PDB file of C-alpha atoms and ligand atoms in Angstrom:
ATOM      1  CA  UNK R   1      17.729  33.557  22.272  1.00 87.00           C
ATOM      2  CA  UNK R   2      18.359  30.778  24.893  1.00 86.00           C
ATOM      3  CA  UNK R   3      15.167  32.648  26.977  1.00 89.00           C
ATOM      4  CA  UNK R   4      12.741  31.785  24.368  1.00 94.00           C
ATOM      5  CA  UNK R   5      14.721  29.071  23.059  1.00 97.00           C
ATOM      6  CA  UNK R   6      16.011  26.752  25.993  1.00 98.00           C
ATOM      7  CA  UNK R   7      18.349  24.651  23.233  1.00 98.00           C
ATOM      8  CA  UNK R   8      20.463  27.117  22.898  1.00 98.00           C
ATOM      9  CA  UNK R   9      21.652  26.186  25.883  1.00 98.00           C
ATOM     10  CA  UNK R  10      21.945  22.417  25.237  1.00 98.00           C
ATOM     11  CA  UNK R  11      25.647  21.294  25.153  1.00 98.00           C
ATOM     12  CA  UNK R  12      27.564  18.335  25.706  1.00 98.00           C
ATOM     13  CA  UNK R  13      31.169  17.684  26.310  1.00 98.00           C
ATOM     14  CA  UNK R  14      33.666  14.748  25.679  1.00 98.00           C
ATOM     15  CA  UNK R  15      37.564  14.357  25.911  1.00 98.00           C
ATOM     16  CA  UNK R  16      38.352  16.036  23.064  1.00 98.00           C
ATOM     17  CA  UNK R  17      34.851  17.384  21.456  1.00 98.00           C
ATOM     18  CA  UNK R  18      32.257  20.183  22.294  1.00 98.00           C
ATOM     19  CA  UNK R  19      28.258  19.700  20.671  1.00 98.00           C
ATOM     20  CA  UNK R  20      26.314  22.418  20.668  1.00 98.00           C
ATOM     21  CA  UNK R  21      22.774  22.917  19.734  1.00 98.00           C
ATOM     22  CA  UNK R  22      23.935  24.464  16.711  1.00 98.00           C
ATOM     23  CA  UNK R  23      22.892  28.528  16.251  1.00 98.00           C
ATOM     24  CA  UNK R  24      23.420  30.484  13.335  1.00 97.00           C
ATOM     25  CA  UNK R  25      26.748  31.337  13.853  1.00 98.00           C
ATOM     26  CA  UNK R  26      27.450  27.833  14.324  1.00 98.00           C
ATOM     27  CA  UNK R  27      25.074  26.669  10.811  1.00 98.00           C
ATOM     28  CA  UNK R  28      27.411  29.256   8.574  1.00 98.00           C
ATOM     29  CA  UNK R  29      30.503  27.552  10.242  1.00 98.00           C
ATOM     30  CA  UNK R  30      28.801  24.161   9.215  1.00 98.00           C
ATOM     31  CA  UNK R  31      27.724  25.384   6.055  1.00 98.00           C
ATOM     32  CA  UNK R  32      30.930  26.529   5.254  1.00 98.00           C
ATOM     33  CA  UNK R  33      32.355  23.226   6.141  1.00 98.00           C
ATOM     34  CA  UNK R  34      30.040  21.476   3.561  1.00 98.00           C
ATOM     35  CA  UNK R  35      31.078  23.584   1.026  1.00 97.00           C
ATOM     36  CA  UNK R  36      34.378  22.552   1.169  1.00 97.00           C
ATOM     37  CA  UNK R  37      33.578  18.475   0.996  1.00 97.00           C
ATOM     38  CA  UNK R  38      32.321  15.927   2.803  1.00 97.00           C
ATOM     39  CA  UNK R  39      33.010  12.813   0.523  1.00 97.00           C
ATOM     40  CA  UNK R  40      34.878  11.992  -2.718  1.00 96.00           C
ATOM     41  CA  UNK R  41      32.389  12.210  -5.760  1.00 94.00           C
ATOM     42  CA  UNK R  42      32.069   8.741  -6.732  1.00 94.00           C
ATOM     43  CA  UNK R  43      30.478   7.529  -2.833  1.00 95.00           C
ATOM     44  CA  UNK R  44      27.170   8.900  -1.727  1.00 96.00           C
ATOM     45  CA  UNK R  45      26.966   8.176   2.173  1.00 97.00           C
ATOM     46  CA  UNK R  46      23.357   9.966   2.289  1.00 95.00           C
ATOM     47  CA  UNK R  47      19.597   8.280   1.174  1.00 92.00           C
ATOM     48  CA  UNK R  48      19.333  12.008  -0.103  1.00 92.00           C
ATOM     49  CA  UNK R  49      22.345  13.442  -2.169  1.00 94.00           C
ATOM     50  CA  UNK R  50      22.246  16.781  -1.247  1.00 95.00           C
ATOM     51  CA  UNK R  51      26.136  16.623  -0.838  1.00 96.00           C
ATOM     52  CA  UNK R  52      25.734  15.982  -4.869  1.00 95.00           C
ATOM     53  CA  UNK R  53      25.043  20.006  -5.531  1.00 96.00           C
ATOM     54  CA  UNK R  54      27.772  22.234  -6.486  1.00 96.00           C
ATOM     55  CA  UNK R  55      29.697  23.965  -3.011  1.00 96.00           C
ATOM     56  CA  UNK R  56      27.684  27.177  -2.779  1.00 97.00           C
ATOM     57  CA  UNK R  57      24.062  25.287  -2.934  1.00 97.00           C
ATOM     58  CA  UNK R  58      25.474  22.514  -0.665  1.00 97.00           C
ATOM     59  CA  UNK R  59      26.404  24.753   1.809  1.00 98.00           C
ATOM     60  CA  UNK R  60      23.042  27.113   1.986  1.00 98.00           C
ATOM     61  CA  UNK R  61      20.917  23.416   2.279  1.00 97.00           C
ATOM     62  CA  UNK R  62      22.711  23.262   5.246  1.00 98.00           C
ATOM     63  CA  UNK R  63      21.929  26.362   6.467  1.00 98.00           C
ATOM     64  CA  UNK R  64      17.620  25.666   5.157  1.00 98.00           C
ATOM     65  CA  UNK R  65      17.664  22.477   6.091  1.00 98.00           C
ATOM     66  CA  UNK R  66      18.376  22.929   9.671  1.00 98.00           C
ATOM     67  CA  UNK R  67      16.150  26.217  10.176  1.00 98.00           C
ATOM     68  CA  UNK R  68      13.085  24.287   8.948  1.00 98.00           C
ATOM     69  CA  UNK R  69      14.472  21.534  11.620  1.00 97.00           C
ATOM     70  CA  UNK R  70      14.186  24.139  14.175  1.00 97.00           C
ATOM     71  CA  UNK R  71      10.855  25.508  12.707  1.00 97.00           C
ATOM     72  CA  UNK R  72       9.051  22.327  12.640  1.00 98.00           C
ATOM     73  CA  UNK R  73      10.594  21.446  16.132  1.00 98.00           C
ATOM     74  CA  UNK R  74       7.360  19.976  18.309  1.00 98.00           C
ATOM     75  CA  UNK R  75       7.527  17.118  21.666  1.00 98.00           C
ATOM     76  CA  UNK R  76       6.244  14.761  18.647  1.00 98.00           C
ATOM     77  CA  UNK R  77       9.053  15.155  16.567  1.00 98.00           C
ATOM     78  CA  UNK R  78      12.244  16.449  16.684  1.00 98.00           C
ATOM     79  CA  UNK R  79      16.386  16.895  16.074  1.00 98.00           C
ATOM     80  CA  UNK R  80      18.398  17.759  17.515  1.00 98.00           C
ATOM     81  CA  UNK R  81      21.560  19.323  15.367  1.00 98.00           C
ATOM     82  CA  UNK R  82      24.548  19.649  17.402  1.00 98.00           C
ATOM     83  CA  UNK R  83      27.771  21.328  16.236  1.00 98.00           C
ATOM     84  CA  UNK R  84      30.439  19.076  16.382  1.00 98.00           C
ATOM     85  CA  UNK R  85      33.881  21.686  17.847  1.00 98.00           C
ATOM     86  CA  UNK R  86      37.174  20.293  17.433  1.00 98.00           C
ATOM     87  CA  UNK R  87      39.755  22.471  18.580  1.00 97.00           C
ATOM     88  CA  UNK R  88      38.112  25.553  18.853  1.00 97.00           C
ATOM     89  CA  UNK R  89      36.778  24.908  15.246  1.00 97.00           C
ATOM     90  CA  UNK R  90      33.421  23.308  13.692  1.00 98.00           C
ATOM     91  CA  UNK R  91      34.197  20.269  11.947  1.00 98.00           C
ATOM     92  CA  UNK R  92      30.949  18.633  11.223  1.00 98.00           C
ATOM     93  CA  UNK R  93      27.106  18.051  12.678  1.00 98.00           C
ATOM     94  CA  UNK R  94      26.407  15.290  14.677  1.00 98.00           C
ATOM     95  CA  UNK R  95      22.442  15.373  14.453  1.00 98.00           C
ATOM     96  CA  UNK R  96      19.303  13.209  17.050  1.00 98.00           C
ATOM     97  CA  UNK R  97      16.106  12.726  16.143  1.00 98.00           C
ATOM     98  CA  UNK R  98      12.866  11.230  17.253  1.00 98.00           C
ATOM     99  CA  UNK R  99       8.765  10.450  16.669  1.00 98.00           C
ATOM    100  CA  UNK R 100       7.022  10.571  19.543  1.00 98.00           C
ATOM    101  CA  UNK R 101       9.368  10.155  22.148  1.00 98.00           C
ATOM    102  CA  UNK R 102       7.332  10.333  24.674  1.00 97.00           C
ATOM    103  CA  UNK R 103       5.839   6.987  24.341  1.00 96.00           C
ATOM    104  CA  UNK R 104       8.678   4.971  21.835  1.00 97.00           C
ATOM    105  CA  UNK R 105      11.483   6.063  23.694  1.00 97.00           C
ATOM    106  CA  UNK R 106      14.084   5.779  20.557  1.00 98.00           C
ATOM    107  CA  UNK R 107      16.089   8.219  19.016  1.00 98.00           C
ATOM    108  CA  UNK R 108      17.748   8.146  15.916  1.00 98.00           C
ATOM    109  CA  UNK R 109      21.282   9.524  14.793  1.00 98.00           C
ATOM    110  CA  UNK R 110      23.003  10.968  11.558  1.00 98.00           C
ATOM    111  CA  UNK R 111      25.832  13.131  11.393  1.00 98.00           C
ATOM    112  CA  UNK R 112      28.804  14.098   8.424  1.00 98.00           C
ATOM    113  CA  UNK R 113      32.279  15.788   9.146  1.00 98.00           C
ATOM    114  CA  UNK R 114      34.311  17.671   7.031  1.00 98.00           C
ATOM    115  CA  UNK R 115      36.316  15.566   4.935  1.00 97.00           C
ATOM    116  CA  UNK R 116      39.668  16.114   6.338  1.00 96.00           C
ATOM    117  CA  UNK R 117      38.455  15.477   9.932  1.00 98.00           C
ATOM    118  CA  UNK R 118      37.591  12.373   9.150  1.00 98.00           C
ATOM    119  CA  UNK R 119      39.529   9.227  10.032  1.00 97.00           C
ATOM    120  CA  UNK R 120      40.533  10.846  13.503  1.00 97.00           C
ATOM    121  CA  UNK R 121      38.271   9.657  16.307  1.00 97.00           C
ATOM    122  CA  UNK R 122      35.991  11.813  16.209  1.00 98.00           C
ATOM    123  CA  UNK R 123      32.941  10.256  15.043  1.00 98.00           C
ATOM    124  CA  UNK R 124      33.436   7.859  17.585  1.00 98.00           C
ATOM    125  CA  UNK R 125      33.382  10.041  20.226  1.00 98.00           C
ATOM    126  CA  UNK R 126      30.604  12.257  18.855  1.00 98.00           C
ATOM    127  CA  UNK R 127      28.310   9.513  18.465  1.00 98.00           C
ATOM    128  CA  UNK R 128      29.262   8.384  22.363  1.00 98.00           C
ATOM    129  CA  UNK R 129      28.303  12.203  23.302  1.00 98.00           C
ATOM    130  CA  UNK R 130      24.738  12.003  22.092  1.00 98.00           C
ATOM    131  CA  UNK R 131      24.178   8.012  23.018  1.00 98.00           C
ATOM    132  CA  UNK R 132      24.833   9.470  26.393  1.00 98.00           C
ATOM    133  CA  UNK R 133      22.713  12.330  26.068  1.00 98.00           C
ATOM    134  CA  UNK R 134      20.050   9.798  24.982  1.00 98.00           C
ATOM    135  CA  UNK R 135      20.279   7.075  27.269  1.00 98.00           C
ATOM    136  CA  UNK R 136      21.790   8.790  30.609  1.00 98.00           C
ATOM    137  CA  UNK R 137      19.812  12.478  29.753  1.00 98.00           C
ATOM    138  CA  UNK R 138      16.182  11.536  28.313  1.00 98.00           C
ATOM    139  CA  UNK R 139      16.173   8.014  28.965  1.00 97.00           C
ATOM    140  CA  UNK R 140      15.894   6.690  25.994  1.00 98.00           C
ATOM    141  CA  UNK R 141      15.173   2.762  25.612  1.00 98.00           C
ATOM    142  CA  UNK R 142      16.972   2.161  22.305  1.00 98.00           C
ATOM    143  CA  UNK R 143      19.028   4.236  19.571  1.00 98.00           C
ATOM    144  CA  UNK R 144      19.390   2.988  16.133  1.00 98.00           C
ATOM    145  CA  UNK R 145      21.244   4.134  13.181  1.00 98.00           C
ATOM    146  CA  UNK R 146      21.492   3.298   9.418  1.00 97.00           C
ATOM    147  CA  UNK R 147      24.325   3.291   7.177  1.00 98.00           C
ATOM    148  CA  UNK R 148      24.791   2.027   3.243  1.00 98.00           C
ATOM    149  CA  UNK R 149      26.582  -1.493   2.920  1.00 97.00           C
ATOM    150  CA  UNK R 150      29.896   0.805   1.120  1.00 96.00           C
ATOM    151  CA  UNK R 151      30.430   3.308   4.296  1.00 97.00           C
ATOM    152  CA  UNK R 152      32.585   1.283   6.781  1.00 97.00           C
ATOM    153  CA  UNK R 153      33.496   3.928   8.496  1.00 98.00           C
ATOM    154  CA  UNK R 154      30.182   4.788   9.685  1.00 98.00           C
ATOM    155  CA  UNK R 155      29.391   1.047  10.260  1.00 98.00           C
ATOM    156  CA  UNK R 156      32.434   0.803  12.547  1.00 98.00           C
ATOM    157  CA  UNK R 157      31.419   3.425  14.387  1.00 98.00           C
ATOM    158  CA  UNK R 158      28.227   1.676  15.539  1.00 98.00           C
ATOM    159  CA  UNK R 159      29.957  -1.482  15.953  1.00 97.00           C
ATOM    160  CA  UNK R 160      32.197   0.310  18.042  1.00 97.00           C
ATOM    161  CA  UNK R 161      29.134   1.714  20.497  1.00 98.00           C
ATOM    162  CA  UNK R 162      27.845  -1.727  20.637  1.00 98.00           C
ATOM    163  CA  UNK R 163      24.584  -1.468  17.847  1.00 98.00           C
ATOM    164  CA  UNK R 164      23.473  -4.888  16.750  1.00 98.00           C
ATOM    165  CA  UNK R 165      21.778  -5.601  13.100  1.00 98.00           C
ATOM    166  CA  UNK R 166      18.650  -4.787  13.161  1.00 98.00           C
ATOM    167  CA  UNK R 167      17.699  -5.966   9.699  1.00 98.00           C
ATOM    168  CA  UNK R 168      18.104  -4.399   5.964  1.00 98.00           C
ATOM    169  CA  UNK R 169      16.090  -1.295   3.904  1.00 98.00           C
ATOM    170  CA  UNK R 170      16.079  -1.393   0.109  1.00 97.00           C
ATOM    171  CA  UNK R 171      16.058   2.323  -0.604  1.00 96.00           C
ATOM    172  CA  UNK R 172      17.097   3.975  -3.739  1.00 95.00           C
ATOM    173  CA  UNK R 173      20.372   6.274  -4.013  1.00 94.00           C
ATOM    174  CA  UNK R 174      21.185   8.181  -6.978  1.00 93.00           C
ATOM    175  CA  UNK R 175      18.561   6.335  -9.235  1.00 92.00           C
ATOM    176  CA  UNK R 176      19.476   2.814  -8.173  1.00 94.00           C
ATOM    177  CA  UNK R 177      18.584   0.167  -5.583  1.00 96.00           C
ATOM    178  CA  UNK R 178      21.001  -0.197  -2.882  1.00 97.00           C
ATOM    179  CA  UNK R 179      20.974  -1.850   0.817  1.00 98.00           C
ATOM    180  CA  UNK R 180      21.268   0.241   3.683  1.00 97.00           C
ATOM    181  CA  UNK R 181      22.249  -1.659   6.920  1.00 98.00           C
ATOM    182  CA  UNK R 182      20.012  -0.558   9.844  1.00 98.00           C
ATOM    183  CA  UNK R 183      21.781  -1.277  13.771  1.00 98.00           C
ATOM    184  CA  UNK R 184      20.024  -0.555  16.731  1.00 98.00           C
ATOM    185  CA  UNK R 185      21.483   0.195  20.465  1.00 98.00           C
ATOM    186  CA  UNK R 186      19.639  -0.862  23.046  1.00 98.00           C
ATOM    187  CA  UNK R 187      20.461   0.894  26.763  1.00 98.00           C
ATOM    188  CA  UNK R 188      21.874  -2.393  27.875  1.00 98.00           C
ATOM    189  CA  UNK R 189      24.349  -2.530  25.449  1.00 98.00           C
ATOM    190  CA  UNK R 190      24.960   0.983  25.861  1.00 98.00           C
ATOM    191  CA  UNK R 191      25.639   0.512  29.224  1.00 98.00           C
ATOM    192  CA  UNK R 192      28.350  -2.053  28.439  1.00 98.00           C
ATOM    193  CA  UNK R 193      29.742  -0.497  25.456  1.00 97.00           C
ATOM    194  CA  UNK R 194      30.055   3.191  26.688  1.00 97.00           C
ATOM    195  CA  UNK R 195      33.710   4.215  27.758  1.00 96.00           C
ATOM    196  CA  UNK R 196      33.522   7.648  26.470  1.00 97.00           C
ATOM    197  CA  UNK R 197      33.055  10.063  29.659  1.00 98.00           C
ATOM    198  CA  UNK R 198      30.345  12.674  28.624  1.00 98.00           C
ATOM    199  CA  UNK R 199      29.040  15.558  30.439  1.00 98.00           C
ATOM    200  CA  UNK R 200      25.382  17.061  29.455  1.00 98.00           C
ATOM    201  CA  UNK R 201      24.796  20.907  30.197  1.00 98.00           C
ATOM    202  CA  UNK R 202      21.414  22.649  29.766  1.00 98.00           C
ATOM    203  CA  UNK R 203      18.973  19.537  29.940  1.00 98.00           C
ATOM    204  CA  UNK R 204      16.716  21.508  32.024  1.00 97.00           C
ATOM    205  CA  UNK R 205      12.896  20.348  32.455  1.00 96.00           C
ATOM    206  CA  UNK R 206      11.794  22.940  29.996  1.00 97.00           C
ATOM    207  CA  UNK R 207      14.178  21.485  27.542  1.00 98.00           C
ATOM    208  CA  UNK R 208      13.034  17.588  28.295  1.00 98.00           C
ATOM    209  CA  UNK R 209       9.450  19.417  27.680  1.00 97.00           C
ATOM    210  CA  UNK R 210      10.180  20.014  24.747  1.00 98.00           C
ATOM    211  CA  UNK R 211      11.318  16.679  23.359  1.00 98.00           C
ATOM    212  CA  UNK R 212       8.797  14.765  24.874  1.00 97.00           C
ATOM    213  CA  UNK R 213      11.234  13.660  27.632  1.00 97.00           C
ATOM    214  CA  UNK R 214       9.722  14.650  31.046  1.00 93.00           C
ATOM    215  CA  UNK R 215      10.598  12.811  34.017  1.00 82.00           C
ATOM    216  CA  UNK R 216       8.073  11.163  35.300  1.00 77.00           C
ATOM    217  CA  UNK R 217       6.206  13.114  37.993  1.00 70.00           C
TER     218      UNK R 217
HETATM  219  C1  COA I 301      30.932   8.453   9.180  1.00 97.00           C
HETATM  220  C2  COA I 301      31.809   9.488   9.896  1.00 97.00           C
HETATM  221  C3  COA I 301      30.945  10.455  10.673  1.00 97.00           C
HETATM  222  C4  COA I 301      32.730   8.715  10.868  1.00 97.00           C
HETATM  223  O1  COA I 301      33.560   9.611  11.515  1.00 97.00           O
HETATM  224  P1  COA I 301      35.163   9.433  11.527  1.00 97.00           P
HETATM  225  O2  COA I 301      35.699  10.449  12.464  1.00 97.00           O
HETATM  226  O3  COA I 301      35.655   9.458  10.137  1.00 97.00           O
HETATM  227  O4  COA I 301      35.307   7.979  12.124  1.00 97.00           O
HETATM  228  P2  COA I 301      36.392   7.510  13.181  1.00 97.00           P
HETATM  229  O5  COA I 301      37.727   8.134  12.875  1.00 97.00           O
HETATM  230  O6  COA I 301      35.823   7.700  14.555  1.00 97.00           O
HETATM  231  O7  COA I 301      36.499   5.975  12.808  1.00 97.00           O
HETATM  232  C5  COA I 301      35.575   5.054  13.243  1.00 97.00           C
HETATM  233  C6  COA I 301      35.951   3.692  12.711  1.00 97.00           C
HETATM  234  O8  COA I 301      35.799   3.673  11.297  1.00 97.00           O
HETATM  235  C7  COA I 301      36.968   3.140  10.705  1.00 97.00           C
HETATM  236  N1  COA I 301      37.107   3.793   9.433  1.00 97.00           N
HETATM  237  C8  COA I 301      37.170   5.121   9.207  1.00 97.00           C
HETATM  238  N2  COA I 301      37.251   5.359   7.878  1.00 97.00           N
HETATM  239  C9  COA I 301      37.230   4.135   7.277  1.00 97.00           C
HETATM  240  C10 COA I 301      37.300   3.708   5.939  1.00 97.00           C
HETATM  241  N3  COA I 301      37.337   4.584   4.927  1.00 97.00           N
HETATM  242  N4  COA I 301      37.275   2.382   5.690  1.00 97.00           N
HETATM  243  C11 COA I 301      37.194   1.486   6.706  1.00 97.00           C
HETATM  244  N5  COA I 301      37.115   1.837   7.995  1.00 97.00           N
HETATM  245  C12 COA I 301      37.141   3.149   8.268  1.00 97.00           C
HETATM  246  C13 COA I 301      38.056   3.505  11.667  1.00 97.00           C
HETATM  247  O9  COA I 301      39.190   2.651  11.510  1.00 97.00           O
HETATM  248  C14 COA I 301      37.373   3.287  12.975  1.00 97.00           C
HETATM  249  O10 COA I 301      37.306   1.898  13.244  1.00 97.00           O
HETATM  250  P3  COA I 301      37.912   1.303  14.574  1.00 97.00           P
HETATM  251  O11 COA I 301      37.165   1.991  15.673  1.00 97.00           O
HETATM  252  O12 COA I 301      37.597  -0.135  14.470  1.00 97.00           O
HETATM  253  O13 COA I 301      39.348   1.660  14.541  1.00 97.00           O
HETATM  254  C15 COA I 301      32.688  10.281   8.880  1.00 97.00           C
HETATM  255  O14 COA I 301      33.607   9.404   8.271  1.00 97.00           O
HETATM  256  C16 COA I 301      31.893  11.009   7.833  1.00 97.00           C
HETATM  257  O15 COA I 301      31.481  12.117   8.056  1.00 97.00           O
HETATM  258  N6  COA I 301      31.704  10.395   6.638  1.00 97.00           N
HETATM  259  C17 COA I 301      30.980  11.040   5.547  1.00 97.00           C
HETATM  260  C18 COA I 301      29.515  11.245   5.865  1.00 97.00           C
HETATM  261  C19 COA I 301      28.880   9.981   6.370  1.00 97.00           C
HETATM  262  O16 COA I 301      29.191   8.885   5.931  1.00 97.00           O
HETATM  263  N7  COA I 301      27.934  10.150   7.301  1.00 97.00           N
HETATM  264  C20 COA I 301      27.196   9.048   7.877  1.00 97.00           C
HETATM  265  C21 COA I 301      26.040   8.739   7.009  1.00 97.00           C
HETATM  266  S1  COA I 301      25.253   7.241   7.593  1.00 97.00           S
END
């Protein structure tokens, strides 16, 4: 597919982790990994709770939600879902997106593991694997991320990669108002924070094409 469909060949690796551009094989791996939990029922880490539906449904979302992803997939707007391999094993999706690109030069970041690959690192080092593919591959001016005020783990990751507040969203979660915590990264920062080495494979120029991301001639 990688002939018609350059990501395919977009990968990046880090100490311990692979990301992939995630293909099918790698969405039924995912999917399956959704299926068996990503959270404990009474927390909902995501603005939409599609972790909320019973383990076969959850896991076939995963599968739809990241076709359409591809589908939709223009220099305008796009994500990037990478398969997150720990071990010879996907563990979780470690996703970038953006809105024109091209002239914002921002990306934006969300990502789940499996829940009992949590608490190990490796969110950390995932998110360091696609700030670098963002700052050091497309040149990206700024990444930002959001997380709810109860999810300190994803908070600390940010933290960790040096995001700063970047102000507050009232959104609603499960029928109710809640504050979601929005951090942004610029590339200074990222350039101080970054201590994770990371090495990007199959950033061509027709992939950077795609995204919006062309050097500049
Ligand atoms: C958020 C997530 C990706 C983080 O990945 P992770 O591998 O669990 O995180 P790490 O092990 O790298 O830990 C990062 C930091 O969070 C802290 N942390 C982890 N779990 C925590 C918890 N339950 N409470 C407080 N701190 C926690 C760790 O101590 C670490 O902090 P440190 O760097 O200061 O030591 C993962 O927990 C996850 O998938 N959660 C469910 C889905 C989710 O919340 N997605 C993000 C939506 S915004």
């Amino acid at each position: 597919m990688s002939g018609r469909w350059p990501l395919f060949d977009l990968r990046l690796t880090s100490p311990r982790l692979e990301l992939r551009y995630a293909d099918d094989s790698d969405l039924l791996e995912l999917a399956e990994v959704a299926g068996e939990g990503i959270h404990p029922p009474d927390v909902m880490p995501f603005m939409t709770p599609w972790s909320d539906a019973p383990p076969a449904e959850r896991a076939r979302s995963v599968l739809q939600w990241n076709w359409r992803g591809r589908a939709v997939l223009r220099p305008e707007s796009w994500s990037l879902p990478f398969a997150v391999v720990s071990d010879g094993r996907v563990v979780g999706i470690q996703d970038v997106v953006a809105s024109d690109f091209e002239f914002v030069r921002e990306v934006s970041t969300g990502s789940w593991l499996g829940q009992r690959h949590q608490g190990q690192g490796i969110g950390t080092e995932m998110r360091a694997a696609v700030l670098a593919l963002a700052f050091e591959g497309l040149r990206s001016r700024f990444a930002l991320s959001g997380a709810f005020t109860d999810n300190p783990a994803s908070i600390a990751v940010s933290r960790r990669c040096g995001y700063e507040p970047d102000g507050i969203a009232r959104l609603v979660r499960r029928g109710r108002p809640e504050t979601q915590l929005r951090l942004r990264l610029s590339r200074e920062r990222w350039a101080e924070f970054a201590t994770t080495p990371v090495q990007i494979h199959g950033l061509t120029d027709e992939v950077k094409a795609m995204l919006g991301a062309a050097d500049p001639s």
